[in-house]
Amino acid sequence: MRLWDYAVMAWEKPDVASLCVDLQDRSGQCVAVLLWRAWAAGEKRSVDGASLARALELARAWEGELLQPLRRARRSGLADPALAAAIRADELDAEHRLLDVLEDLTPPSSGDSHDLMHTLTETMAAWNEAQPEDAVRRLAERLV
């Protein structure tokens, strides 16, 4: 399964969207990176330290240069509904492209299974040290 398809399916699961937005807004996490790692774990793809570091570097640039400014503009309340919808479409397109880049960085399947809770906790720590344990646990439960 392609990463984008996984992300769309995951987002539609009960509580996943709200958990992801909460992790993004309250803990400063990158949802695209979390979904990428969850997808890789489900696909039995091992992400080594170098691949994770490269993915985080790319995602930080993407977040800082594209996603955060679009998010701020959309949420500012200054945009009329049509403009806010257009900004949201641009934001979604940027997220889609980031997921495509992350997928391209992912090694092929190793056949090894991964503990999703550990994978998400490790990813959050690598992103910014924030590890809201309850939110991680609930997200891992819903993504399985």
XYZ file of N, CA and C in Angstrom:
432
model
N 0.855 -1.176 0.000
C 0.000 0.000 0.000
C 0.901 1.240 0.000
N 0.523 2.206 -0.793
C 1.261 3.474 -0.831
C 1.038 4.244 0.464
N 2.029 5.027 0.845
C 1.966 5.791 2.086
C 0.794 6.765 2.085
N 0.569 7.446 0.986
C -0.543 8.403 0.938
C -1.872 7.693 1.198
N -2.063 6.551 0.560
C -3.302 5.793 0.759
C -3.448 5.369 2.220
N -2.350 4.929 2.822
C -2.376 4.558 4.238
C -2.770 5.763 5.093
N -2.165 6.917 4.811
C -2.442 8.122 5.603
C -3.912 8.519 5.502
N -4.480 8.462 4.318
C -5.892 8.811 4.141
C -6.768 7.834 4.912
N -6.465 6.549 4.809
C -7.254 5.543 5.536
C -7.102 5.721 7.049
N -5.882 5.990 7.496
C -5.650 6.179 8.929
C -6.404 7.397 9.438
N -6.374 8.486 8.677
C -7.022 9.736 9.071
C -8.522 9.548 9.265
N -9.102 8.612 8.516
C -10.546 8.376 8.594
C -10.945 7.472 9.756
N -9.979 6.839 10.417
C -10.299 5.984 11.562
C -10.751 6.844 12.733
N -11.616 6.311 13.578
C -12.108 7.088 14.722
C -10.966 7.652 15.582
N -11.068 8.917 15.866
C -10.159 9.643 16.755
C -8.763 9.912 16.199
N -8.370 9.327 15.083
C -7.009 9.514 14.585
C -6.768 10.976 14.207
N -7.679 11.588 13.482
C -7.486 12.979 13.081
C -7.328 13.885 14.300
N -8.209 13.731 15.269
C -8.128 14.604 16.447
C -6.858 14.333 17.251
N -6.440 13.076 17.367
C -5.193 12.759 18.063
C -3.995 13.356 17.337
N -3.984 13.250 16.032
C -2.866 13.786 15.251
C -2.797 15.310 15.348
N -3.924 15.975 15.218
C -3.937 17.437 15.330
C -3.503 17.867 16.729
N -3.940 17.122 17.735
C -3.535 17.431 19.102
C -2.025 17.255 19.280
N -1.478 16.175 18.756
C -0.028 15.962 18.837
C 0.729 17.052 18.091
N 0.178 17.496 16.995
C 0.796 18.565 16.213
C 0.736 19.894 16.972
N -0.440 20.252 17.451
C -0.627 21.566 18.055
C -0.090 21.665 19.478
N -0.268 20.629 20.273
C 0.144 20.702 21.683
C 1.561 20.224 21.927
N 2.020 19.281 21.104
C 3.344 18.707 21.336
C 4.338 19.039 20.235
N 3.885 19.762 19.216
C 4.781 20.165 18.142
C 5.265 19.026 17.266
N 4.513 17.932 17.221
C 4.921 16.777 16.423
C 4.576 16.969 14.948
N 5.281 16.248 14.108
C 5.029 16.254 12.668
C 4.183 15.032 12.334
N 2.937 15.268 12.009
C 1.997 14.177 11.732
C 2.462 13.340 10.541
N 2.988 13.979 9.521
C 3.443 13.225 8.350
C 4.520 12.216 8.741
N 5.440 12.604 9.602
C 6.504 11.694 10.030
C 5.933 10.560 10.875
N 4.984 10.876 11.751
C 4.362 9.824 12.559
C 3.629 8.817 11.686
N 2.861 9.306 10.727
C 2.132 8.393 9.832
C 3.096 7.600 8.955
N 4.173 8.224 8.549
C 5.195 7.526 7.754
C 5.776 6.357 8.539
N 6.137 6.615 9.808
C 6.719 5.545 10.628
C 5.705 4.454 10.911
N 4.450 4.819 11.142
C 3.416 3.803 11.378
C 3.230 2.952 10.124
N 3.204 3.587 8.966
C 3.077 2.871 7.701
C 4.265 1.937 7.491
N 5.475 2.447 7.712
C 6.684 1.638 7.521
C 6.655 0.420 8.448
N 6.226 0.620 9.690
C 6.143 -0.503 10.630
C 5.135 -1.536 10.134
N 3.995 -1.065 9.658
C 2.974 -1.978 9.142
C 3.406 -2.715 7.895
N 4.249 -2.076 7.107
C 4.766 -2.688 5.884
C 6.027 -3.519 6.150
N 6.409 -3.604 7.439
C 7.606 -4.342 7.866
C 8.867 -3.794 7.219
N 8.915 -2.469 7.149
C 10.096 -1.786 6.614
C 10.873 -1.189 7.778
N 12.115 -1.572 7.901
C 12.960 -1.062 8.978
C 13.580 0.263 8.551
N 13.399 1.270 9.374
C 13.969 2.584 9.113
C 15.191 2.729 10.013
N 16.371 2.752 9.417
C 17.594 2.864 10.218
C 17.811 4.316 10.640
N 18.804 4.513 11.472
C 19.087 5.840 12.009
C 19.381 6.877 10.935
N 20.118 6.489 9.916
C 20.456 7.428 8.842
C 19.214 7.822 8.042
N 18.355 6.838 7.763
C 17.119 7.138 7.026
C 16.195 8.019 7.852
N 16.118 7.745 9.148
C 15.291 8.572 10.021
C 15.835 9.992 10.089
N 17.130 10.135 10.230
C 17.738 11.477 10.291
C 17.475 12.257 9.008
N 17.609 11.613 7.873
C 17.356 12.283 6.580
C 15.880 12.671 6.466
N 14.995 11.778 6.873
C 13.564 12.065 6.820
C 13.215 13.241 7.731
N 13.778 13.271 8.925
C 13.502 14.372 9.845
C 14.032 15.687 9.295
N 15.189 15.659 8.684
C 15.758 16.869 8.084
C 14.834 17.417 6.991
N 14.382 16.542 6.129
C 13.471 16.965 5.059
C 12.135 17.453 5.615
N 11.598 16.712 6.573
C 10.301 17.076 7.137
C 10.377 18.410 7.890
N 11.480 18.662 8.594
C 11.639 19.950 9.299
C 11.638 21.111 8.304
N 12.330 20.926 7.196
C 12.355 21.977 6.166
C 10.958 22.170 5.579
N 10.287 21.079 5.269
C 8.943 21.125 4.694
C 7.981 21.823 5.657
N 8.049 21.424 6.930
C 7.191 22.033 7.957
C 7.462 23.530 8.057
N 8.725 23.893 8.182
C 9.078 25.297 8.392
C 8.808 26.202 7.205
N 9.084 25.699 6.031
C 8.964 26.531 4.827
C 7.581 26.506 4.184
N 6.874 25.403 4.310
C 5.592 25.257 3.614
C 4.399 25.072 4.545
N 4.442 24.026 5.342
C 3.244 23.627 6.080
C 2.861 24.597 7.195
N 3.800 25.001 8.013
C 3.444 25.913 9.106
C 2.914 27.257 8.598
N 3.546 27.872 7.590
C 2.958 29.122 7.077
C 1.559 28.936 6.490
N 1.336 27.842 5.774
C 0.004 27.588 5.230
C -1.000 27.362 6.357
N -0.594 26.596 7.358
C -1.467 26.318 8.502
C -1.840 27.614 9.229
N -0.826 28.452 9.463
C -1.094 29.736 10.139
C -2.043 30.603 9.317
N -1.827 30.668 8.019
C -2.688 31.479 7.156
C -4.122 30.954 7.171
N -4.263 29.637 7.105
C -5.599 29.033 7.095
C -6.317 29.260 8.413
N -5.584 29.179 9.498
C -6.197 29.302 10.822
C -6.322 30.745 11.314
N -5.791 31.682 10.592
C -5.729 33.062 11.083
C -7.094 33.723 11.228
N -8.078 33.245 10.509
C -9.383 33.868 10.560
C -9.485 35.074 9.632
N -8.375 35.421 9.014
C -8.385 36.567 8.101
C -8.884 36.186 6.710
N -8.730 34.928 6.378
C -9.125 34.480 5.050
C -10.628 34.219 5.010
N -11.254 34.639 3.917
C -12.668 34.294 3.750
C -12.755 32.789 3.503
N -13.940 32.211 3.603
C -14.067 30.747 3.482
C -13.487 30.180 2.186
N -13.642 30.882 1.088
C -13.112 30.367 -0.179
C -11.585 30.361 -0.163
N -11.005 31.425 0.366
C -9.546 31.485 0.448
C -9.025 30.446 1.434
N -9.690 30.286 2.562
C -9.285 29.274 3.545
C -9.328 27.879 2.921
N -10.341 27.604 2.106
C -10.439 26.298 1.439
C -9.288 26.120 0.445
N -8.943 27.179 -0.268
C -7.830 27.103 -1.217
C -6.505 26.880 -0.484
N -6.333 27.550 0.638
C -5.120 27.363 1.433
C -5.068 25.937 1.959
N -6.193 25.412 2.417
C -6.250 24.039 2.913
C -5.890 23.054 1.806
N -6.345 23.309 0.595
C -6.002 22.436 -0.529
C -4.492 22.467 -0.790
N -3.883 23.647 -0.710
C -2.436 23.764 -0.876
C -1.693 23.039 0.245
N -2.205 23.175 1.463
C -1.611 22.504 2.615
C -1.675 20.985 2.434
N -2.820 20.485 2.016
C -2.987 19.054 1.790
C -2.059 18.557 0.686
N -1.907 19.341 -0.367
C -1.004 18.973 -1.459
C 0.438 18.922 -0.963
N 0.835 19.882 -0.144
C 2.193 19.880 0.399
C 2.417 18.671 1.300
N 1.414 18.314 2.098
C 1.522 17.127 2.952
C 1.627 15.862 2.098
N 0.843 15.810 1.029
C 0.893 14.655 0.124
C 2.299 14.522 -0.463
N 2.848 15.627 -0.914
C 4.189 15.589 -1.508
C 5.245 15.182 -0.482
N 5.105 15.662 0.755
C 6.040 15.258 1.811
C 5.950 13.752 2.043
N 4.759 13.214 2.100
C 4.602 11.775 2.287
C 5.228 11.004 1.121
N 5.095 11.513 -0.095
C 5.725 10.854 -1.244
C 7.246 10.825 -1.094
N 7.816 11.937 -0.627
C 9.266 12.006 -0.419
C 9.687 11.021 0.676
N 8.931 10.999 1.761
C 9.252 10.073 2.847
C 9.154 8.623 2.384
N 8.137 8.315 1.601
C 8.009 6.951 1.081
C 9.220 6.574 0.248
N 9.681 7.509 -0.573
C 10.848 7.240 -1.420
C 12.114 6.972 -0.601
N 12.186 7.516 0.609
C 13.346 7.303 1.469
C 13.311 5.974 2.211
N 12.182 5.309 2.194
C 11.981 4.129 3.020
C 12.599 2.892 2.378
N 13.435 2.188 3.147
C 14.015 0.952 2.612
C 12.923 -0.070 2.306
N 13.218 -1.041 1.444
C 12.245 -2.095 1.160
C 11.951 -2.928 2.405
N 10.941 -3.721 2.323
C 10.528 -4.552 3.450
C 11.654 -5.478 3.888
N 11.839 -5.529 5.199
C 12.841 -6.425 5.767
C 12.185 -7.693 6.297
N 10.860 -7.662 6.400
C 10.133 -8.787 6.956
C 10.092 -8.777 8.470
N 10.785 -7.818 9.088
C 10.811 -7.722 10.546
C 9.571 -6.994 11.038
N 8.966 -7.510 12.117
C 7.827 -6.811 12.693
C 8.343 -5.759 13.681
N 7.540 -4.728 13.895
C 7.921 -3.596 14.730
C 6.806 -3.293 15.720
N 7.190 -2.961 16.929
C 6.236 -2.534 17.947
C 5.858 -1.090 17.646
N 4.590 -0.859 17.310
C 4.151 0.465 16.881
C 4.292 1.501 17.989
N 3.971 1.148 19.200
C 4.114 2.082 20.318
C 5.566 2.530 20.454
N 6.489 1.594 20.387
C 7.918 1.928 20.478
C 8.342 2.799 19.295
N 7.884 2.423 18.103
C 8.249 3.176 16.895
C 7.773 4.621 16.987
N 6.514 4.827 17.405
C 5.985 6.187 17.517
C 6.687 6.976 18.618
N 6.965 6.339 19.731
C 7.662 7.005 20.830
C 9.062 7.420 20.394
N 9.753 6.525 19.719
C 11.094 6.818 19.206
C 11.058 7.987 18.216
N 10.051 7.993 17.365
C 9.923 9.047 16.357
C 9.661 10.395 17.006
N 8.765 10.420 17.981
C 8.469 11.674 18.675
C 9.692 12.208 19.397
N 10.438 11.339 20.039
C 11.646 11.758 20.747
C 12.669 12.325 19.768
N 12.780 11.706 18.608
C 13.725 12.201 17.602
C 13.285 13.545 17.028
N 11.965 13.763 16.967
C 11.462 15.018 16.404
C 11.691 16.183 17.360
N 11.243 16.034 18.618
C 11.396 17.178 19.523
C 11.408 16.840 21.008
N 11.626 15.606 21.350
C 11.691 15.178 22.749
C 10.327 15.071 23.436
N 9.275 15.637 22.875
C 7.945 15.537 23.493
C 7.418 14.127 23.302
N 6.971 13.522 24.373
C 6.449 12.170 24.301
C 5.197 12.051 25.163
N 4.104 12.614 24.719
C 2.866 12.481 25.496
C 2.378 11.037 25.452
N 2.727 10.286 26.478
C 2.533 8.830 26.478
C 1.095 8.401 26.204
N 0.137 9.064 26.817
C -1.252 8.669 26.613
C -1.674 8.853 25.159
N -1.294 9.977 24.567
C -1.650 10.228 23.170
C -0.960 9.237 22.243
N 0.290 8.899 22.533
C 1.016 7.924 21.715
C 0.329 6.564 21.795
N -0.015 6.163 22.997
C -0.676 4.872 23.183
C -2.005 4.824 22.431
N -2.813 5.895 22.581
C -4.106 5.912 21.904
C -3.943 5.920 20.385
N -2.959 6.663 19.879
C -2.726 6.680 18.432
C -2.285 5.302 17.945
N -1.372 4.693 18.653
C -0.904 3.349 18.251
C -2.065 2.357 18.233
N -2.942 2.411 19.232
C -4.088 1.501 19.277
C -5.003 1.697 18.080
N -5.187 2.930 17.658
C -6.128 3.197 16.556
C -5.531 2.923 15.175
N -4.196 2.971 15.097
C -3.558 2.731 13.808
C -3.345 1.254 13.510
N -3.485 0.405 14.507
C -3.257 -1.038 14.298
C -4.395 -1.617 13.478
